Amino acid sequence: MEKLKKLEVRYIELEGLLSSPEVLSDREKSNKLAKELSDIKEPVALYREHKRILKEMLDLESMAAEKHDQEFLDLAKKELGELKLKQQAIEEKIREAFIEKDKDAGRDIIMEVRQGTGGDEAGLFAADLYRMYTKYASNKGWSVELMSAAQNESGGFKEVSFSVKGKDAYSRLKFESGVHRVQRVPTTEAQGRIHTSTATVAVLVEPEEVDLVIEPADLRIDTYRSSGPGGQHMQKTDSAVRITHIPTGVVVACQDERSQLKNKNKAMRILRAKLLDAKREAESKRLSRERKSQIGSGDRSEKIRTYNFPDRRVTDHRINFTTHQLESVLEGEFDELSDALIKAEKEERQKDRE
């Protein structure tokens, strides 16, 4: 309660700061303070509700002590019982609000989808997943920026990287890392046989400056002619960029922009995200206890979900969750899936605390 009291004081202070001309004129500072206000809004609202209920209970007890009419005392006793239940429910919500949250909640992300086994059909499945995620982002009001893409001959993706920015984007999409499997009849299959193909998804946190320092001497930057559209739009300059991080051997290439500088900036964003991810993966392996509350192992080689077209079924193998709304899921309507995963993670965290 003492912590909540301090949060309420800070909440009031932030409200004042955000209405001051000095802060309003500084967009970066205004956004930072607005995010802080948003982060503490829920616990402060719960604290205020708790105080209101407590005051009602004290007032009722005081009135009951002054009057001795049996009918009134019975009503007061009933109302006190109801208020007590409300108070307990609020206190439980307060405890949940203070459960340690994911340190990356609220961060922007970069997603990478790669075709796996299955040839061209795997590339088409990778394209389906990319479309699913962009539709989901659109439904949520998040912004998506294509970072890089390499298509195969069938029009699918060998790999595609894109950033997602918006409230709760990381919290809802972090579970997508792993191997996704599709079972369906390819359009090129004359016999109508069901094929199994895979695509791999990686969800990377966009690093902030304090997260990672990359020495310029550790980078090799090459430029080359982009394989863009032909005709009047044919690339006449070496605008594509390939960046190699020499110590780790991580290579990132971008060619989608016509500007070499824009391609370089995008490639650097992807590289930073990959290096931070590798750094955290190494730390997580050293401290295996950190994986207790994760859904699944988090290993990219782990098969996490199957999309079965004949049965119109989507199954998440980590939590044994199945829905028969395949078409809706591929149209970006998979809150049902992410809600189930979030609930499962919360239950795991609760078990760890106990």
PDB file of N, CA and C in Angstrom, residues 17 81 124 147 181 187 236 270 350:
ATOM      1  N   LEU A  17       2.839  17.561 -15.176  1.00  0.00           N
ATOM      2  CA  LEU A  17       3.952  17.757 -16.114  1.00  0.00           C
ATOM      3  C   LEU A  17       3.490  17.693 -17.564  1.00  0.00           C
ATOM      4  N   GLY A  81     -20.519  -7.371   4.054  1.00  0.00           N
ATOM      5  CA  GLY A  81     -20.054  -8.614   3.470  1.00  0.00           C
ATOM      6  C   GLY A  81     -19.759  -8.463   1.990  1.00  0.00           C
ATOM      7  N   LEU A 124       5.611 -20.375 -49.960  1.00  0.00           N
ATOM      8  CA  LEU A 124       4.239 -19.867 -50.017  1.00  0.00           C
ATOM      9  C   LEU A 124       3.635 -19.805 -48.610  1.00  0.00           C
ATOM     10  N   MET A 147      11.224  -4.627 -43.811  1.00  0.00           N
ATOM     11  CA  MET A 147      12.654  -4.346 -43.683  1.00  0.00           C
ATOM     12  C   MET A 147      13.436  -4.947 -44.855  1.00  0.00           C
ATOM     13  N   ARG A 181       4.183 -25.398 -38.777  1.00  0.00           N
ATOM     14  CA  ARG A 181       4.022 -26.475 -39.755  1.00  0.00           C
ATOM     15  C   ARG A 181       2.663 -26.365 -40.441  1.00  0.00           C
ATOM     16  N   THR A 187      -1.063 -26.335 -54.603  1.00  0.00           N
ATOM     17  CA  THR A 187      -1.766 -26.069 -55.870  1.00  0.00           C
ATOM     18  C   THR A 187      -1.111 -26.808 -57.039  1.00  0.00           C
ATOM     19  N   LYS A 236      20.271   1.215 -61.267  1.00  0.00           N
ATOM     20  CA  LYS A 236      21.488   1.613 -61.986  1.00  0.00           C
ATOM     21  C   LYS A 236      22.615   1.915 -61.011  1.00  0.00           C
ATOM     22  N   ILE A 270      18.218  -4.592 -38.176  1.00  0.00           N
ATOM     23  CA  ILE A 270      18.048  -6.050 -38.100  1.00  0.00           C
ATOM     24  C   ILE A 270      19.267  -6.686 -37.429  1.00  0.00           C
ATOM     25  N   GLN A 350       2.848 -17.860 -11.948  1.00  0.00           N
ATOM     26  CA  GLN A 350       2.239 -18.022 -10.637  1.00  0.00           C
ATOM     27  C   GLN A 350       2.810 -19.254  -9.932  1.00  0.00           C
TER      28      GLN A 350
END
